[in-house]
Amino acid sequence: MSRAKQDDNVLFSVRMLAVSLVLAMSSAAAKDVSVTFSHKDWDLSCDNTLTCRAAGYAPESEEPGSTVLLTRKAGRGEPVVNKVMLAHYDDAQQQTGAAPELFIAGRTAGRLSSAGDESWQMSEDQFTRFLAALKKDDALSFRQDDRTYLFSGAGSSAVLLKMDDVQGRVNTPGAILRQGKASESTVKLPLDAPRITRAPVIDKNLRPMNQQEDALIRPVLLQALAADTEQSCSDDRLSEPWEIARLDPQFSLVAAPCWLAAYNAGDAYFLVSNTMQSAPVLVSDSATGYDNGLISSAMKGRGLGDCWSYETSVWDGSRFVESERGDTGRCALIRAGGAWDIPVYVSEVVGP
């Protein structure tokens, strides 16, 4: 290899590393305020606006189970919104049978009301009794059509205390768990979600690269992938056909098949200049779709498909910016596709 060619390769690698570091630092800054925490059968996720979601489940491996999601926005006087979902992974019984009953210490606390979207809701009185039962470690369950759905309070104290702490409510009258007489001046205000202006694109969908594009682009991107020790693309998948979408007169998005696992697959998405005169940027090596300026990634937590994680990035005219990230809760056989939508990063996307 010539010295000039070596120098070009070094410069190319340095530019790629610099871009990666900038993206990593900006991404890390955006993620700092998000909080996740788990203890026993309960999980907590607080997103970048300080909206918190606490989810409880049945004990692991206990079936049929149930899950309760508690959602609260940051700020004084914000209510706690509850939702209940019973395990119907293999059937659609939830909304066709009678409304389920809440049972506390073996006694009925009345029927729930429908909250839509395959979930139920406790009344204000039921929810008050539900929280009191959690504090006293009373047995909790739900019953529908003579079938009992198990639920666990184990871990709820730690998770709900953490939820109050993140939002600055501990020892205030509005705390969920540890109420007190402290001033609610400590309660944190909600943070604004980042505002992303979505830019229009020329190609709303990917298309197969033609021979000329493939000859121009593939060697450069293969070199970039070879220089990236953290990407996980396999040679077999990279040998498959590639796709491209023109974003605007300056940039295009290139999709290369990257990896294949037991129940997930991911593609490498590159932002490239249409003249290939500037270094390409690896946007993702685990993308699963592109649509009208949006790059998405959706991954199963396990083969049963009862839990998923997701990410989305938006084209703003110069780069792809993360717009959302989250998951659907634990792998608990509640629903095919997951029980809840639990974001840890949200944004406001405006534009076409």
Short mmCIF file of N, CA and C in Angstrom, two decimals, residues 202-295:
data_model
loop_
_atom_site.label_atom_id
_atom_site.label_comp_id
_atom_site.label_asym_id
_atom_site.label_seq_id
_atom_site.Cartn_x
_atom_site.Cartn_y
_atom_site.Cartn_z
N ILE A 202 -36.15 13.18 0.21
CA ILE A 202 -36.51 12.87 -1.18
C ILE A 202 -37.12 11.48 -1.27
N ASP A 203 -36.44 10.47 -0.69
CA ASP A 203 -36.92 9.09 -0.74
C ASP A 203 -37.50 8.70 0.62
N LYS A 204 -38.77 8.38 0.63
CA LYS A 204 -39.41 7.98 1.89
C LYS A 204 -39.11 6.53 2.26
N ASN A 205 -38.66 5.74 1.29
CA ASN A 205 -38.34 4.33 1.54
C ASN A 205 -36.99 3.97 0.94
N LEU A 206 -36.39 2.93 1.46
CA LEU A 206 -35.15 2.40 0.89
C LEU A 206 -35.44 1.69 -0.43
N ARG A 207 -34.46 1.65 -1.30
CA ARG A 207 -34.56 0.90 -2.55
C ARG A 207 -33.24 0.17 -2.78
N PRO A 208 -33.20 -0.88 -3.57
CA PRO A 208 -31.94 -1.57 -3.84
C PRO A 208 -30.94 -0.65 -4.53
N MET A 209 -29.68 -0.74 -4.15
CA MET A 209 -28.65 0.06 -4.82
C MET A 209 -28.42 -0.51 -6.22
N ASN A 210 -28.18 0.38 -7.16
CA ASN A 210 -27.82 -0.10 -8.49
C ASN A 210 -26.33 -0.42 -8.55
N GLN A 211 -25.87 -0.96 -9.67
CA GLN A 211 -24.49 -1.40 -9.78
C GLN A 211 -23.50 -0.24 -9.60
N GLN A 212 -23.82 0.90 -10.17
CA GLN A 212 -22.92 2.04 -10.05
C GLN A 212 -22.80 2.50 -8.60
N GLU A 213 -23.92 2.59 -7.92
CA GLU A 213 -23.91 2.99 -6.50
C GLU A 213 -23.16 1.97 -5.66
N ASP A 214 -23.41 0.69 -5.93
CA ASP A 214 -22.76 -0.36 -5.16
C ASP A 214 -21.25 -0.31 -5.32
N ALA A 215 -20.79 -0.10 -6.55
CA ALA A 215 -19.35 -0.04 -6.81
C ALA A 215 -18.70 1.15 -6.14
N LEU A 216 -19.42 2.26 -6.05
CA LEU A 216 -18.89 3.48 -5.45
C LEU A 216 -18.91 3.43 -3.92
N ILE A 217 -20.01 2.90 -3.36
CA ILE A 217 -20.25 3.04 -1.92
C ILE A 217 -19.77 1.85 -1.10
N ARG A 218 -20.02 0.62 -1.57
CA ARG A 218 -19.74 -0.57 -0.77
C ARG A 218 -18.29 -0.64 -0.28
N PRO A 219 -17.28 -0.44 -1.14
CA PRO A 219 -15.90 -0.57 -0.66
C PRO A 219 -15.56 0.41 0.47
N VAL A 220 -16.08 1.64 0.37
CA VAL A 220 -15.80 2.65 1.39
C VAL A 220 -16.43 2.26 2.73
N LEU A 221 -17.67 1.79 2.68
CA LEU A 221 -18.36 1.44 3.93
C LEU A 221 -17.81 0.16 4.53
N LEU A 222 -17.40 -0.79 3.72
CA LEU A 222 -16.75 -2.00 4.25
C LEU A 222 -15.46 -1.64 4.96
N GLN A 223 -14.73 -0.67 4.42
CA GLN A 223 -13.50 -0.21 5.07
C GLN A 223 -13.82 0.43 6.42
N ALA A 224 -14.90 1.22 6.47
CA ALA A 224 -15.29 1.86 7.72
C ALA A 224 -15.69 0.82 8.76
N LEU A 225 -16.43 -0.18 8.33
CA LEU A 225 -16.85 -1.23 9.26
C LEU A 225 -15.65 -2.02 9.76
N ALA A 226 -14.69 -2.29 8.88
CA ALA A 226 -13.50 -3.04 9.28
C ALA A 226 -12.68 -2.28 10.32
N ALA A 227 -12.73 -0.94 10.26
CA ALA A 227 -11.97 -0.12 11.20
C ALA A 227 -12.68 0.05 12.53
N ASP A 228 -13.96 -0.30 12.59
CA ASP A 228 -14.75 -0.13 13.81
C ASP A 228 -14.75 -1.44 14.59
N THR A 229 -14.03 -1.50 15.68
CA THR A 229 -13.90 -2.74 16.46
C THR A 229 -15.15 -3.04 17.27
N GLU A 230 -16.09 -2.09 17.40
CA GLU A 230 -17.26 -2.31 18.24
C GLU A 230 -18.48 -2.79 17.46
N GLN A 231 -18.47 -2.62 16.14
CA GLN A 231 -19.63 -3.09 15.36
C GLN A 231 -19.59 -4.61 15.25
N SER A 232 -20.74 -5.20 14.99
CA SER A 232 -20.87 -6.66 15.06
C SER A 232 -21.34 -7.28 13.75
N CYS A 233 -21.08 -6.63 12.62
CA CYS A 233 -21.56 -7.14 11.34
C CYS A 233 -20.79 -8.40 10.93
N SER A 234 -21.50 -9.35 10.32
CA SER A 234 -20.88 -10.58 9.83
C SER A 234 -20.63 -10.46 8.34
N ASP A 235 -19.57 -11.12 7.88
CA ASP A 235 -19.24 -11.08 6.45
C ASP A 235 -20.37 -11.67 5.61
N ASP A 236 -21.02 -12.72 6.11
CA ASP A 236 -22.10 -13.35 5.35
C ASP A 236 -23.24 -12.37 5.09
N ARG A 237 -23.62 -11.63 6.11
CA ARG A 237 -24.72 -10.69 5.93
C ARG A 237 -24.31 -9.49 5.08
N LEU A 238 -23.08 -9.05 5.24
CA LEU A 238 -22.60 -7.91 4.46
C LEU A 238 -22.51 -8.23 2.97
N SER A 239 -22.45 -9.51 2.64
CA SER A 239 -22.37 -9.89 1.24
C SER A 239 -23.74 -9.86 0.55
N GLU A 240 -24.80 -9.65 1.32
CA GLU A 240 -26.14 -9.58 0.75
C GLU A 240 -26.37 -8.21 0.08
N PRO A 241 -27.44 -8.07 -0.71
CA PRO A 241 -27.71 -6.77 -1.37
C PRO A 241 -27.91 -5.64 -0.36
N TRP A 242 -27.47 -4.45 -0.75
CA TRP A 242 -27.61 -3.26 0.09
C TRP A 242 -28.70 -2.36 -0.48
N GLU A 243 -29.18 -1.44 0.37
CA GLU A 243 -30.24 -0.52 -0.05
C GLU A 243 -29.82 0.92 0.22
N ILE A 244 -30.53 1.85 -0.40
CA ILE A 244 -30.19 3.27 -0.27
C ILE A 244 -31.46 4.11 -0.35
N ALA A 245 -31.44 5.25 0.31
CA ALA A 245 -32.52 6.24 0.22
C ALA A 245 -31.87 7.61 0.16
N ARG A 246 -32.25 8.39 -0.84
CA ARG A 246 -31.71 9.75 -0.96
C ARG A 246 -32.46 10.67 0.00
N LEU A 247 -31.72 11.34 0.87
CA LEU A 247 -32.33 12.23 1.85
C LEU A 247 -32.55 13.63 1.26
N ASP A 248 -31.51 14.17 0.66
CA ASP A 248 -31.58 15.49 0.03
C ASP A 248 -30.47 15.57 -1.02
N PRO A 249 -30.24 16.69 -1.66
CA PRO A 249 -29.20 16.75 -2.70
C PRO A 249 -27.79 16.46 -2.20
N GLN A 250 -27.57 16.57 -0.88
CA GLN A 250 -26.23 16.37 -0.34
C GLN A 250 -26.00 14.98 0.27
N PHE A 251 -27.06 14.38 0.87
CA PHE A 251 -26.86 13.18 1.66
C PHE A 251 -27.82 12.05 1.29
N SER A 252 -27.35 10.82 1.54
CA SER A 252 -28.17 9.63 1.39
C SER A 252 -27.98 8.72 2.60
N LEU A 253 -28.93 7.82 2.78
CA LEU A 253 -28.86 6.81 3.82
C LEU A 253 -28.64 5.46 3.16
N VAL A 254 -27.64 4.72 3.63
CA VAL A 254 -27.33 3.40 3.08
C VAL A 254 -27.57 2.35 4.16
N ALA A 255 -28.28 1.28 3.79
CA ALA A 255 -28.58 0.19 4.72
C ALA A 255 -27.88 -1.07 4.26
N ALA A 256 -27.05 -1.65 5.15
CA ALA A 256 -26.33 -2.89 4.85
C ALA A 256 -26.73 -3.95 5.86
N PRO A 257 -27.17 -5.14 5.42
CA PRO A 257 -27.46 -6.21 6.38
C PRO A 257 -26.24 -6.46 7.26
N CYS A 258 -26.43 -6.53 8.58
CA CYS A 258 -25.29 -6.53 9.50
C CYS A 258 -25.16 -7.82 10.30
N TRP A 259 -26.20 -8.18 11.06
CA TRP A 259 -26.07 -9.37 11.91
C TRP A 259 -27.41 -10.07 12.03
N LEU A 260 -27.35 -11.34 12.39
CA LEU A 260 -28.54 -12.17 12.56
C LEU A 260 -28.34 -13.04 13.78
N ALA A 261 -29.31 -12.98 14.71
CA ALA A 261 -29.25 -13.78 15.93
C ALA A 261 -30.45 -14.71 15.98
N ALA A 262 -30.68 -15.32 17.13
CA ALA A 262 -31.73 -16.34 17.24
C ALA A 262 -33.11 -15.78 16.92
N TYR A 263 -33.43 -14.58 17.40
CA TYR A 263 -34.76 -14.02 17.16
C TYR A 263 -34.73 -12.53 16.86
N ASN A 264 -33.57 -11.99 16.57
CA ASN A 264 -33.44 -10.60 16.16
C ASN A 264 -32.45 -10.48 15.01
N ALA A 265 -32.55 -9.42 14.26
CA ALA A 265 -31.60 -9.10 13.21
C ALA A 265 -31.42 -7.60 13.16
N GLY A 266 -30.25 -7.16 12.73
CA GLY A 266 -29.98 -5.72 12.65
C GLY A 266 -29.22 -5.35 11.40
N ASP A 267 -29.49 -4.16 10.91
CA ASP A 267 -28.80 -3.63 9.74
C ASP A 267 -27.94 -2.44 10.14
N ALA A 268 -26.83 -2.25 9.42
CA ALA A 268 -25.98 -1.08 9.61
C ALA A 268 -26.48 0.04 8.71
N TYR A 269 -26.77 1.19 9.29
CA TYR A 269 -27.23 2.34 8.54
C TYR A 269 -26.14 3.42 8.55
N PHE A 270 -25.76 3.86 7.35
CA PHE A 270 -24.73 4.88 7.20
C PHE A 270 -25.32 6.14 6.57
N LEU A 271 -24.90 7.28 7.08
CA LEU A 271 -25.16 8.56 6.43
C LEU A 271 -23.97 8.86 5.54
N VAL A 272 -24.21 9.01 4.24
CA VAL A 272 -23.11 9.25 3.30
C VAL A 272 -23.41 10.49 2.47
N SER A 273 -22.34 11.15 2.04
CA SER A 273 -22.52 12.26 1.10
C SER A 273 -22.73 11.66 -0.29
N ASN A 274 -23.54 12.31 -1.07
CA ASN A 274 -23.85 11.77 -2.39
C ASN A 274 -22.65 11.72 -3.32
N THR A 275 -21.64 12.54 -3.05
CA THR A 275 -20.42 12.51 -3.87
C THR A 275 -19.35 11.62 -3.26
N MET A 276 -19.59 11.12 -2.04
CA MET A 276 -18.63 10.29 -1.30
C MET A 276 -17.31 11.01 -1.07
N GLN A 277 -17.37 12.33 -0.97
CA GLN A 277 -16.17 13.12 -0.75
C GLN A 277 -15.90 13.37 0.73
N SER A 278 -16.84 13.01 1.59
CA SER A 278 -16.63 13.16 3.03
C SER A 278 -16.85 11.81 3.70
N ALA A 279 -16.32 11.68 4.90
CA ALA A 279 -16.37 10.39 5.60
C ALA A 279 -17.81 10.02 5.94
N PRO A 280 -18.19 8.76 5.73
CA PRO A 280 -19.53 8.31 6.12
C PRO A 280 -19.65 8.24 7.63
N VAL A 281 -20.88 8.30 8.13
CA VAL A 281 -21.14 8.22 9.57
C VAL A 281 -22.02 7.00 9.83
N LEU A 282 -21.56 6.13 10.70
CA LEU A 282 -22.36 4.97 11.09
C LEU A 282 -23.43 5.42 12.08
N VAL A 283 -24.67 5.42 11.65
CA VAL A 283 -25.77 5.88 12.50
C VAL A 283 -26.21 4.78 13.45
N SER A 284 -26.27 3.54 12.97
CA SER A 284 -26.69 2.41 13.80
C SER A 284 -26.21 1.12 13.16
N ASP A 285 -25.87 0.12 13.99
CA ASP A 285 -25.59 -1.21 13.46
C ASP A 285 -26.66 -2.20 13.92
N SER A 286 -27.80 -1.65 14.40
CA SER A 286 -28.91 -2.50 14.86
C SER A 286 -30.25 -1.94 14.43
N ALA A 287 -30.29 -1.31 13.27
CA ALA A 287 -31.54 -0.75 12.77
C ALA A 287 -32.42 -1.85 12.19
N THR A 288 -33.73 -1.62 12.27
CA THR A 288 -34.68 -2.60 11.72
C THR A 288 -35.64 -1.98 10.72
N GLY A 289 -35.57 -0.66 10.50
CA GLY A 289 -36.48 -0.07 9.53
C GLY A 289 -36.20 1.40 9.27
N TYR A 290 -36.60 1.86 8.08
CA TYR A 290 -36.51 3.27 7.71
C TYR A 290 -37.82 3.66 7.05
N ASP A 291 -38.35 4.83 7.44
CA ASP A 291 -39.60 5.32 6.85
C ASP A 291 -39.64 6.84 6.91
N ASN A 292 -39.53 7.48 5.76
CA ASN A 292 -39.75 8.92 5.64
C ASN A 292 -38.93 9.73 6.65
N GLY A 293 -37.63 9.46 6.69
CA GLY A 293 -36.75 10.22 7.57
C GLY A 293 -36.61 9.69 8.97
N LEU A 294 -37.24 8.57 9.27
CA LEU A 294 -37.16 7.97 10.60
C LEU A 294 -36.43 6.63 10.52
N ILE A 295 -35.41 6.46 11.35
CA ILE A 295 -34.72 5.18 11.50
C ILE A 295 -35.21 4.55 12.80
#
